[in-house]
Coordinates of C-alpha atoms in Angstrom, one line a residue:
X1 CA 78.5 -64.3 30.5
X2 CA 81.2 -66.7 31.3
X3 CA 79.6 -69.5 29.3
X4 CA 79.3 -67.3 26.2
X5 CA 82.8 -66.0 26.2
X6 CA 84.4 -69.1 24.7
X7 CA 81.9 -69.0 21.8
X8 CA 82.5 -65.3 21.3
X9 CA 86.2 -65.9 21.5
X10 CA 86.0 -68.7 18.9
X11 CA 83.8 -66.6 16.6
X12 CA 86.2 -63.7 16.9
X13 CA 89.1 -66.0 16.1
X14 CA 87.3 -67.3 13.1
X15 CA 86.5 -63.8 11.8
X16 CA 90.0 -62.7 12.3
X17 CA 91.3 -65.8 10.4
X18 CA 88.8 -65.1 7.6
X19 CA 89.9 -61.4 7.4
X20 CA 93.5 -62.5 7.2
X21 CA 92.7 -65.0 4.4
X22 CA 90.7 -62.3 2.5
X23 CA 93.5 -59.9 2.8
X24 CA 95.7 -62.2 0.8
X25 CA 94.2 -62.4 -2.7
X26 CA 97.1 -64.5 -4.2
X27 CA 96.6 -67.1 -1.6
X28 CA 92.8 -67.2 -2.1
X29 CA 93.3 -67.5 -5.9
X30 CA 95.8 -70.3 -5.4
X31 CA 93.4 -72.1 -3.1
X32 CA 90.5 -71.9 -5.6
X33 CA 92.8 -73.1 -8.4
X34 CA 94.0 -76.0 -6.3
X35 CA 90.4 -77.0 -5.6
X36 CA 89.4 -76.6 -9.3
X37 CA 92.5 -78.6 -10.3
X38 CA 91.5 -81.3 -7.7
X39 CA 88.0 -81.8 -9.1
X40 CA 88.2 -80.9 -12.8
X41 CA 90.3 -83.9 -14.0
X42 CA 87.9 -86.4 -12.4
X43 CA 85.0 -85.0 -14.5
X44 CA 87.0 -84.8 -17.7
X45 CA 88.5 -88.3 -17.2
X46 CA 85.1 -89.8 -16.6
X47 CA 83.6 -88.1 -19.7
X48 CA 86.6 -89.2 -21.8
X49 CA 86.4 -92.8 -20.6
X50 CA 82.7 -93.1 -21.3
X51 CA 83.0 -91.6 -24.8
X52 CA 85.9 -93.9 -25.6
X53 CA 84.0 -97.0 -24.5
X54 CA 81.1 -95.9 -26.7
X55 CA 83.4 -95.5 -29.6
X56 CA 84.9 -98.9 -29.0
X57 CA 81.5 -100.5 -28.7
X58 CA 80.5 -99.0 -32.1
X59 CA 83.7 -100.1 -33.7
X60 CA 83.4 -103.7 -32.6
X61 CA 79.7 -104.0 -33.1
X62 CA 78.7 -106.3 -36.0
X63 CA 76.4 -104.7 -38.6
X64 CA 74.6 -108.0 -39.1
X65 CA 73.1 -107.8 -35.6
X66 CA 70.5 -105.4 -34.4
X67 CA 71.0 -102.9 -31.5
X68 CA 70.8 -104.4 -28.0
X69 CA 67.2 -104.6 -26.9
X70 CA 65.6 -104.0 -30.3
X71 CA 62.6 -105.9 -31.6
X72 CA 63.8 -109.3 -32.9
X73 CA 63.1 -110.4 -36.4
X74 CA 62.3 -108.6 -39.7
X75 CA 58.6 -108.3 -40.5
X76 CA 58.0 -109.0 -44.3
X77 CA 54.8 -107.0 -44.3
X78 CA 56.7 -103.8 -43.5
X79 CA 58.9 -102.0 -46.0
X80 CA 61.9 -101.7 -43.7
X81 CA 61.2 -104.9 -41.9
X82 CA 60.1 -103.0 -38.8
X83 CA 63.5 -101.6 -38.3
X84 CA 64.5 -98.2 -39.5
X85 CA 68.2 -99.1 -39.0
X86 CA 68.0 -102.2 -41.1
X87 CA 71.1 -102.6 -43.3
X88 CA 70.7 -101.8 -47.0
X89 CA 70.6 -105.1 -48.9
X90 CA 69.7 -104.7 -52.5
X91 CA 71.4 -106.6 -55.3
X92 CA 70.3 -108.1 -58.7
X93 CA 69.6 -111.8 -58.1
X94 CA 69.5 -114.8 -60.3
X95 CA 66.3 -116.6 -59.4
X96 CA 65.3 -120.0 -60.7
X97 CA 61.8 -121.5 -60.1
X98 CA 61.3 -125.2 -60.9
X99 CA 57.9 -126.8 -60.8
X100 CA 57.8 -130.5 -61.3
X101 CA 55.7 -133.6 -61.0
X102 CA 56.2 -137.2 -61.9
X103 CA 55.3 -136.5 -65.6
X104 CA 56.6 -133.0 -66.2
X105 CA 59.2 -130.4 -65.2
X106 CA 59.2 -126.6 -66.0
X107 CA 62.2 -124.3 -65.2
X108 CA 61.9 -120.5 -65.2
X109 CA 64.5 -117.8 -64.7
X110 CA 63.6 -114.4 -63.2
X111 CA 65.2 -111.2 -62.0
X112 CA 64.0 -109.4 -58.9
X113 CA 61.0 -107.5 -60.3
X114 CA 59.8 -110.4 -62.5
X115 CA 60.1 -112.9 -59.7
X116 CA 58.1 -110.7 -57.3
X117 CA 55.3 -110.4 -59.9
X118 CA 55.5 -114.1 -60.5
X119 CA 54.8 -114.9 -56.9
X120 CA 51.3 -113.4 -57.1
X121 CA 50.3 -115.9 -59.7
X122 CA 48.8 -119.2 -58.4
X123 CA 50.7 -122.4 -58.8
X124 CA 49.5 -124.6 -61.6
X125 CA 47.5 -127.6 -60.6
X126 CA 49.8 -130.2 -62.2
X127 CA 52.9 -128.9 -60.2
X128 CA 53.2 -131.2 -57.2
X129 CA 56.4 -129.7 -55.9
X130 CA 58.2 -126.3 -56.3
X131 CA 61.8 -125.3 -55.8
X132 CA 62.8 -121.6 -55.6
X133 CA 66.5 -121.1 -55.9
X134 CA 67.8 -117.6 -55.2
X135 CA 71.4 -116.6 -56.0
X136 CA 72.1 -113.4 -54.1
X137 CA 70.6 -111.8 -51.0
X138 CA 68.3 -108.9 -51.6
X139 CA 65.7 -107.6 -49.2
X140 CA 63.0 -107.1 -51.8
X141 CA 63.2 -110.8 -52.8
X142 CA 63.4 -112.0 -49.2
X143 CA 60.5 -109.8 -48.3
X144 CA 58.4 -111.1 -51.2
X145 CA 59.1 -114.8 -50.4
X146 CA 58.5 -114.2 -46.7
X147 CA 55.2 -112.5 -47.2
X148 CA 54.0 -115.1 -49.7
X149 CA 55.0 -118.1 -47.8
X150 CA 54.3 -116.7 -44.3
X151 CA 57.9 -117.1 -43.2
X152 CA 58.6 -116.2 -39.6
X153 CA 60.4 -112.9 -39.0
X154 CA 63.1 -114.6 -36.9
X155 CA 63.9 -116.9 -39.8
X156 CA 64.1 -113.9 -42.1
X157 CA 66.5 -112.2 -39.7
X158 CA 68.7 -115.2 -39.8
X159 CA 68.7 -115.1 -43.6
X160 CA 70.1 -111.6 -43.6
X161 CA 72.5 -112.2 -40.8
X162 CA 75.5 -113.9 -42.3
X163 CA 77.1 -115.1 -39.0
X164 CA 74.7 -117.9 -38.0
X165 CA 75.6 -121.3 -36.7
X166 CA 74.5 -124.4 -38.5
X167 CA 71.0 -125.3 -37.2
X168 CA 67.4 -126.2 -38.0
X169 CA 64.5 -124.2 -36.6
X170 CA 60.9 -125.4 -36.7
X171 CA 58.0 -123.1 -37.1
X172 CA 54.2 -123.9 -37.5
X173 CA 54.2 -123.9 -41.3
X174 CA 57.8 -124.2 -42.3
X175 CA 61.3 -125.3 -41.2
X176 CA 64.4 -123.2 -41.5
X177 CA 67.8 -124.7 -42.2
X178 CA 71.1 -122.8 -42.3
X179 CA 74.6 -124.2 -43.0
X180 CA 77.9 -123.3 -44.5
X181 CA 78.9 -124.2 -48.1
X182 CA 82.6 -124.8 -48.6
X183 CA 84.1 -125.3 -52.0
X184 CA 87.4 -125.0 -53.9
X185 CA 87.8 -122.1 -56.2
X186 CA 90.5 -120.9 -58.6
X187 CA 91.4 -117.2 -58.6
X188 CA 91.3 -115.5 -62.0
X189 CA 93.5 -112.8 -63.4
X190 CA 92.6 -109.1 -63.3
X191 CA 92.0 -109.0 -67.1
X192 CA 88.9 -111.2 -66.7
X193 CA 87.0 -108.5 -64.9
X194 CA 83.9 -107.0 -66.3
X195 CA 84.0 -103.4 -67.5
X196 CA 81.9 -102.2 -64.6
X197 CA 84.3 -103.8 -62.1
X198 CA 87.3 -102.3 -64.0
X199 CA 85.8 -98.9 -63.6
X200 CA 85.1 -99.6 -60.0
X201 CA 88.8 -100.7 -59.5
X202 CA 90.0 -97.5 -61.1
X203 CA 87.8 -95.3 -58.9
X204 CA 88.6 -97.1 -55.7
X205 CA 91.6 -96.7 -53.5
X206 CA 94.7 -98.9 -54.2
X207 CA 94.6 -100.4 -50.7
X208 CA 90.8 -101.1 -50.8
X209 CA 90.1 -104.7 -49.7
X210 CA 87.1 -104.7 -52.0
X211 CA 89.3 -104.2 -55.0
X212 CA 91.6 -107.0 -53.9
X213 CA 88.6 -109.3 -53.3
X214 CA 87.1 -108.6 -56.7
X215 CA 90.3 -109.0 -58.6
X216 CA 91.2 -112.3 -56.9
X217 CA 88.0 -114.1 -56.2
X218 CA 85.7 -112.8 -58.9
X219 CA 83.9 -115.4 -60.9
X220 CA 81.8 -114.7 -64.0
X221 CA 78.1 -114.9 -63.4
X222 CA 76.5 -117.8 -65.3
X223 CA 74.2 -117.0 -68.2
X224 CA 70.6 -118.2 -67.5
X225 CA 69.6 -121.3 -69.4
X226 CA 66.6 -121.3 -71.7
X227 CA 63.5 -122.4 -69.9
X228 CA 60.9 -124.8 -71.2
X229 CA 57.9 -122.5 -71.4
X230 CA 58.4 -119.1 -69.7
X231 CA 61.1 -116.7 -68.9
X232 CA 61.3 -113.6 -66.8
X233 CA 63.4 -110.9 -68.4
X234 CA 66.9 -110.7 -66.9
X235 CA 68.4 -107.3 -67.7
X236 CA 72.1 -106.8 -67.6
X237 CA 73.3 -106.2 -64.1
X238 CA 74.1 -102.6 -63.3
X239 CA 76.8 -101.5 -60.9
X240 CA 75.3 -100.7 -57.5
X241 CA 75.5 -97.2 -56.2
X242 CA 78.3 -96.3 -53.8
X243 CA 76.0 -96.5 -50.8
X244 CA 75.2 -100.1 -51.5
X245 CA 78.7 -101.1 -52.6
X246 CA 79.2 -103.3 -49.5
X247 CA 76.1 -105.3 -50.1
X248 CA 77.0 -106.1 -53.7
X249 CA 79.9 -108.2 -52.6
X250 CA 77.5 -111.0 -51.7
X251 CA 77.6 -112.0 -55.4
X252 CA 81.3 -112.6 -55.1
X253 CA 82.8 -115.8 -53.5
X254 CA 84.1 -115.0 -50.1
X255 CA 87.4 -116.6 -49.0
X256 CA 87.4 -118.9 -46.0
X257 CA 89.4 -116.4 -43.9
X258 CA 86.9 -113.6 -44.6
X259 CA 83.9 -115.7 -43.6
X260 CA 83.0 -115.2 -39.9
X261 CA 86.2 -113.2 -39.6
X262 CA 87.1 -110.7 -37.0
X263 CA 87.5 -107.0 -37.6
X264 CA 91.3 -107.3 -38.0
X265 CA 91.7 -106.7 -41.7
X266 CA 95.5 -107.0 -41.5
X267 CA 95.3 -110.5 -40.1
X268 CA 92.6 -111.6 -42.7
X269 CA 94.7 -110.2 -45.6
X270 CA 97.8 -111.9 -44.3
X271 CA 96.1 -115.3 -43.8
X272 CA 94.8 -115.1 -47.4
X273 CA 98.2 -114.2 -48.8
X274 CA 100.1 -116.8 -46.8
X275 CA 97.5 -119.6 -47.4
X276 CA 99.0 -123.0 -48.4
X277 CA 96.7 -123.1 -51.5
X278 CA 97.8 -119.6 -52.7
X279 CA 100.9 -121.1 -54.3
X280 CA 98.8 -123.5 -56.2
X281 CA 96.4 -120.8 -57.5
X282 CA 93.6 -122.1 -55.4
X283 CA 91.5 -121.0 -52.5
X284 CA 88.7 -122.1 -50.3
X285 CA 85.4 -120.3 -50.5
X286 CA 82.8 -120.2 -47.7
X287 CA 79.2 -118.8 -47.8
X288 CA 76.0 -119.2 -45.8
X289 CA 73.1 -121.1 -47.3
X290 CA 69.5 -120.7 -46.0
X291 CA 66.9 -123.3 -46.9
X292 CA 63.1 -123.2 -46.2
X293 CA 60.9 -126.3 -46.2
X294 CA 57.3 -125.1 -46.2
X295 CA 54.1 -127.0 -45.5
X296 CA 52.8 -126.6 -49.1
X297 CA 55.6 -128.9 -50.4
X298 CA 57.9 -126.1 -51.5
X299 CA 61.6 -125.7 -50.9
X300 CA 63.3 -122.2 -51.0
X301 CA 67.0 -121.9 -51.0
X302 CA 69.1 -118.7 -50.7
X303 CA 72.7 -118.6 -51.8
X304 CA 75.2 -115.8 -51.6
X305 CA 77.0 -116.6 -54.8
X306 CA 77.2 -120.4 -55.5
X307 CA 73.7 -121.3 -56.4
X308 CA 74.8 -122.5 -59.9
X309 CA 77.2 -125.1 -58.4
X310 CA 74.2 -126.8 -56.7
X311 CA 71.6 -126.0 -59.2
X312 CA 73.3 -127.7 -62.1
X313 CA 73.3 -131.3 -60.8
X314 CA 69.8 -130.8 -59.3
X315 CA 68.4 -129.7 -62.6
X316 CA 69.9 -132.8 -64.2
X317 CA 68.2 -135.0 -61.8
X318 CA 64.9 -133.2 -62.0
X319 CA 65.0 -133.2 -65.8
X320 CA 65.3 -137.0 -65.9
X321 CA 62.1 -138.8 -65.6
X322 CA 62.1 -141.8 -63.2
X323 CA 64.6 -140.3 -60.7
X324 CA 63.6 -140.5 -57.1
X325 CA 63.1 -136.7 -56.9
X326 CA 60.6 -136.8 -59.8
X327 CA 58.9 -139.9 -58.6
X328 CA 58.4 -138.8 -55.0
X329 CA 57.6 -135.1 -55.6
X330 CA 58.7 -134.6 -52.0
X331 CA 60.0 -131.2 -51.0
X332 CA 61.8 -132.8 -48.0
X333 CA 63.7 -135.1 -50.3
X334 CA 64.6 -132.1 -52.4
X335 CA 66.0 -130.5 -49.3
X336 CA 68.0 -133.7 -48.7
X337 CA 69.4 -133.5 -52.2
X338 CA 70.4 -129.8 -51.6
X339 CA 72.2 -130.8 -48.4
X340 CA 73.9 -133.7 -50.2
X341 CA 75.2 -131.4 -53.0
X342 CA 76.4 -128.8 -50.5
X343 CA 78.3 -131.4 -48.4
X344 CA 79.8 -133.0 -51.6
X345 CA 81.3 -129.7 -52.7
X346 CA 83.6 -130.0 -49.7
X347 CA 85.0 -133.4 -50.8
X348 CA 87.8 -132.0 -53.0
X349 CA 89.1 -130.0 -50.1
X350 CA 90.3 -133.1 -48.4
X351 CA 92.2 -134.2 -51.5
X352 CA 93.9 -130.8 -52.0
X353 CA 95.0 -130.5 -48.4
X354 CA 96.2 -134.1 -48.4
X355 CA 98.4 -133.2 -51.4
X356 CA 99.7 -130.0 -49.8
X357 CA 100.4 -131.7 -46.6
X358 CA 102.2 -134.6 -48.4
X359 CA 104.6 -132.1 -50.0
X360 CA 105.2 -130.5 -46.6
X361 CA 105.8 -134.0 -45.1
X362 CA 108.5 -134.7 -47.7
X363 CA 110.2 -131.4 -46.9
X364 CA 110.1 -132.0 -43.2
X365 CA 111.6 -135.5 -43.6
X366 CA 114.4 -134.4 -45.9
X367 CA 115.3 -130.9 -44.6
X368 CA 113.3 -129.8 -41.5
X369 CA 113.3 -126.1 -40.7
X370 CA 111.5 -123.7 -38.4
X371 CA 109.8 -122.0 -41.4
X372 CA 107.9 -125.2 -42.1
X373 CA 106.2 -125.1 -38.7
X374 CA 104.7 -121.7 -39.7
X375 CA 103.2 -123.3 -42.8
X376 CA 101.8 -126.2 -40.8
X377 CA 100.3 -123.8 -38.3
X378 CA 98.5 -122.0 -41.1
X379 CA 97.3 -125.4 -42.4
X380 CA 95.9 -126.3 -38.9
X381 CA 94.2 -122.9 -38.7
X382 CA 92.4 -123.5 -42.0
X383 CA 91.4 -127.0 -41.1
X384 CA 90.1 -125.9 -37.7
X385 CA 87.9 -123.3 -39.4
X386 CA 86.5 -125.8 -41.9
X387 CA 85.8 -128.3 -39.2
X388 CA 84.0 -125.6 -37.3
X389 CA 81.5 -125.3 -40.2
X390 CA 81.3 -129.0 -41.2
X391 CA 81.0 -130.8 -37.8
X392 CA 77.6 -129.2 -36.9
X393 CA 76.1 -130.7 -40.0
X394 CA 75.9 -134.0 -38.1
X395 CA 73.5 -132.4 -35.6
X396 CA 71.6 -130.8 -38.4
X397 CA 71.0 -134.1 -40.1
X398 CA 70.0 -135.8 -36.8
X399 CA 67.6 -132.9 -36.1
X400 CA 65.9 -133.5 -39.5
X401 CA 65.7 -137.2 -38.9
X402 CA 64.1 -136.7 -35.5
X403 CA 61.2 -134.9 -37.2
X404 CA 60.4 -137.8 -39.5
X405 CA 56.8 -138.6 -40.3
X406 CA 55.6 -142.1 -39.3
X407 CA 53.0 -142.1 -42.1
X408 CA 54.3 -143.2 -45.5
X409 CA 51.5 -141.4 -47.3
X410 CA 52.0 -138.1 -45.5
X411 CA 53.5 -136.4 -48.6
X412 CA 50.6 -137.3 -50.8
X413 CA 48.1 -136.3 -48.1
X414 CA 49.8 -132.9 -47.9
X415 CA 49.5 -132.3 -51.6
X416 CA 45.8 -133.2 -51.4
X417 CA 45.3 -130.7 -48.5
X418 CA 44.8 -133.3 -45.9
X419 CA 48.0 -132.9 -43.9
X420 CA 49.3 -129.7 -42.3
X421 CA 52.7 -128.8 -41.0
X422 CA 56.3 -129.6 -42.1
X423 CA 56.8 -133.2 -43.1
X424 CA 60.1 -135.1 -43.3
X425 CA 59.2 -138.3 -45.1
X426 CA 60.6 -141.7 -44.1
X427 CA 62.3 -141.9 -47.5
X428 CA 64.1 -138.6 -46.8
X429 CA 65.3 -139.9 -43.4
X430 CA 66.8 -142.9 -45.2
X431 CA 68.7 -140.8 -47.7
X432 CA 69.8 -138.3 -45.0
X433 CA 72.0 -141.1 -43.7
X434 CA 74.0 -140.8 -46.9
X435 CA 74.6 -137.1 -46.2
X436 CA 75.6 -138.0 -42.7
X437 CA 78.1 -140.5 -44.0
X438 CA 79.7 -138.0 -46.4
X439 CA 80.0 -135.4 -43.7
X440 CA 81.6 -137.9 -41.3
X441 CA 84.1 -139.0 -44.0
X442 CA 85.1 -135.4 -44.7
X443 CA 85.4 -134.5 -41.0
X444 CA 87.5 -137.6 -40.3
X445 CA 89.8 -136.9 -43.2
X446 CA 90.3 -133.3 -42.0
X447 CA 90.9 -134.5 -38.4
X448 CA 93.5 -136.9 -39.7
X449 CA 95.2 -134.1 -41.7
X450 CA 95.1 -131.9 -38.6
X451 CA 96.7 -134.6 -36.4
X452 CA 99.4 -135.2 -39.1
X453 CA 100.2 -131.5 -39.1
X454 CA 100.5 -131.4 -35.4
X455 CA 102.8 -134.5 -35.5
X456 CA 104.9 -132.9 -38.2
X457 CA 105.3 -129.8 -36.0
X458 CA 106.5 -132.0 -33.2
X459 CA 108.8 -133.8 -35.5
X460 CA 110.4 -130.6 -36.7
X461 CA 111.1 -129.4 -33.2
X462 CA 112.3 -132.8 -32.1
X463 CA 114.6 -133.1 -35.1
X464 CA 116.1 -129.7 -34.7
X465 CA 116.5 -130.2 -30.9
X466 CA 118.2 -133.6 -31.6
X467 CA 120.5 -132.0 -34.1
X468 CA 121.4 -129.2 -31.7
X469 CA 122.0 -131.8 -28.9
X470 CA 124.2 -133.8 -31.3
X471 CA 126.2 -130.7 -32.1
X472 CA 126.6 -129.9 -28.4
X473 CA 127.7 -133.5 -27.7
X474 CA 130.3 -133.4 -30.4
X475 CA 131.6 -130.1 -29.1
X476 CA 131.7 -131.6 -25.6
X477 CA 133.7 -134.6 -26.8
X478 CA 136.2 -132.3 -28.5
X479 CA 136.4 -130.1 -25.5
X480 CA 137.1 -133.1 -23.2
X481 CA 139.8 -134.4 -25.5
X482 CA 141.6 -131.1 -25.8
X483 CA 141.1 -130.0 -22.2
X484 CA 144.2 -131.8 -20.8
X485 CA 146.2 -130.9 -23.9
X486 CA 145.4 -127.3 -23.4
X487 CA 146.4 -127.4 -19.8
X488 CA 149.7 -129.2 -20.4
X489 CA 150.5 -126.8 -23.3
X490 CA 149.9 -123.9 -21.1
X491 CA 152.0 -125.4 -18.4
X492 CA 155.0 -125.9 -20.7
X493 CA 154.5 -122.5 -22.1
X494 CA 155.2 -120.7 -18.8
X495 CA 158.2 -118.4 -18.6
X496 CA 160.0 -120.2 -15.8
X497 CA 163.8 -119.5 -15.4
X498 CA 164.6 -123.0 -14.1
X499 CA 162.6 -125.5 -16.3
X500 CA 164.8 -128.5 -17.2
X501 CA 161.9 -130.5 -18.8
X502 CA 162.0 -128.1 -21.7
X503 CA 165.3 -129.6 -22.8
X504 CA 163.9 -133.2 -22.9
X505 CA 162.5 -132.7 -26.5
X506 CA 159.0 -132.8 -28.0
X507 CA 158.5 -136.5 -27.2
X508 CA 158.5 -135.7 -23.5
X509 CA 155.5 -133.4 -24.1
X510 CA 153.5 -136.1 -25.9
X511 CA 154.5 -138.7 -23.3
X512 CA 152.8 -136.5 -20.7
X513 CA 149.9 -135.3 -22.8
X514 CA 148.6 -138.5 -24.3
X515 CA 148.2 -140.5 -21.1
X516 CA 146.6 -137.5 -19.4
X517 CA 144.1 -137.0 -22.3
X518 CA 143.2 -140.7 -22.3
X519 CA 142.7 -140.7 -18.5
X520 CA 140.6 -137.6 -18.7
X521 CA 138.4 -139.0 -21.5
X522 CA 137.8 -142.3 -19.6
X523 CA 136.9 -140.5 -16.4
X524 CA 134.6 -137.9 -17.9
X525 CA 133.0 -140.1 -20.5
X526 CA 132.7 -143.4 -18.8
X527 CA 128.9 -143.4 -18.8
X528 CA 128.8 -142.7 -22.6
X529 CA 131.4 -145.3 -23.3
X530 CA 129.6 -147.9 -21.2
X531 CA 126.3 -147.2 -22.9
X532 CA 127.9 -147.5 -26.3
X533 CA 129.3 -151.0 -25.4
X534 CA 125.9 -152.1 -24.0
X535 CA 124.1 -151.0 -27.2
X536 CA 126.8 -152.8 -29.3
X537 CA 126.4 -156.0 -27.3
X538 CA 122.6 -155.9 -27.6
X539 CA 122.7 -155.2 -31.3
X540 CA 125.0 -158.2 -31.9
X541 CA 122.8 -160.4 -29.8
X542 CA 119.7 -159.4 -31.8
X543 CA 121.4 -160.0 -35.1
X544 CA 122.5 -163.5 -33.9
X545 CA 119.0 -164.4 -32.8
X546 CA 117.6 -163.3 -36.2
X547 CA 120.2 -165.3 -38.0
X548 CA 119.4 -168.5 -36.0
X549 CA 115.7 -167.9 -36.7
X550 CA 116.3 -167.7 -40.4
X551 CA 118.4 -170.9 -40.5
X552 CA 116.2 -173.0 -38.2
X553 CA 113.4 -174.9 -40.1
X554 CA 109.8 -174.4 -39.3
X555 CA 108.2 -177.0 -37.1
X556 CA 106.0 -179.4 -38.9
X557 CA 102.5 -180.4 -37.9
X558 CA 102.1 -184.0 -36.9

């Protein structure tokens, strides 16, 4: 009984405490509210944080890449490439197919539907080599080429993804090459727009970046040339529906600042507006180029908008009998010619930027200002981005040269069906050295311009700092000279009742002020005065040595 009494007492105390708490409903309600308030914000804050992170992930996710963990590549045998979330990419393309041999060359033009139907036709026996040049990226064309040529689905994914690095990938029956094309373009006025684009501008919002891009960087599409024998009908292009409006911009040149750009639209627009070439009515265009070299001696090239710039000189060479392209009938040499034309399009950029930087250099040497450093920074930013796309071409060329074939007759054996796989002939490796030389020349010129811009920025700040230091030195000299005069003037200006020196006249003041000022200057500026005399002595000595060297005759040989 004694052992159980404490437990009973505690239980009774607990019950009495519970009754007291139950008897106070306000206290019970406040306690429950405090507990709810304690735990509810944690749940709400966690949910809000997770939801905000998901929104940020979607905002900063690039539409060119698939979702994390998805099946890589696009299968050309499936309508949607094996991905239901594949971005819509459908535009009218300008497609040129050139079949040639040492004796003959035939060029054909197609639109999307006519080209897909043409691929099902067998290649003529006389055609030793074929080049398929596609201007514009459309999934139906990419799918047809990939299914016909057996292109790997990873390579097709890289064709549709416009944020690739410069590289060369090797597959069992083809090689995939991707690089960036840089060229100089001239913006046109808004009155040169087509009627469909004028209607699009009127229906779009005033602040739409698509409207600005179409108005500034639109270039007229070339009219297809007349082929030799055949021609696929090319209907007039129709404006894409609103759902595919974003994909239709691939036919327009993209400025350098919008290529591989971040999601900060304000920065991109500002960099385009403040570009050094904008005042000269010029701009730099950048786009991705994808090239396939297949084992059946075929080259396939995909351009976003600039296929005509490369096709024109290539057609001239292929149309002339006796050229190395016609004589060799080698698809790898055709790929080398494409790379050479793409790299050569960047040569005018070095001349333009040299001219722009020369004008800035004259302004810096004549009248340096802080605003010039801003222009030089923009110049360095543009050069850095161009170097980012041009420098990897060296590795691309070396990768192609590493896959050279040791057999000189490998190309002819492949045409006869006796050689399999991708072949880079020895002749192609020789001419790839020319592409490498051009790329090195361009990169070296851009590096020199970049270094000159950095040196000019340093010169601006050094000149402004030296000017400010000189101004401070002059103010210091004036202050040192007038410091004793100010002190003596203040001393004589005191209201003393007994000051007999005031009756000595004005010359008494100068008799006291001038020696004091001279002594103060000698004491405070003795280092500066000493350095000035040393420089003067050295200068006179150098001049005397030069004078004696000019007068003295040259020693004669015995």
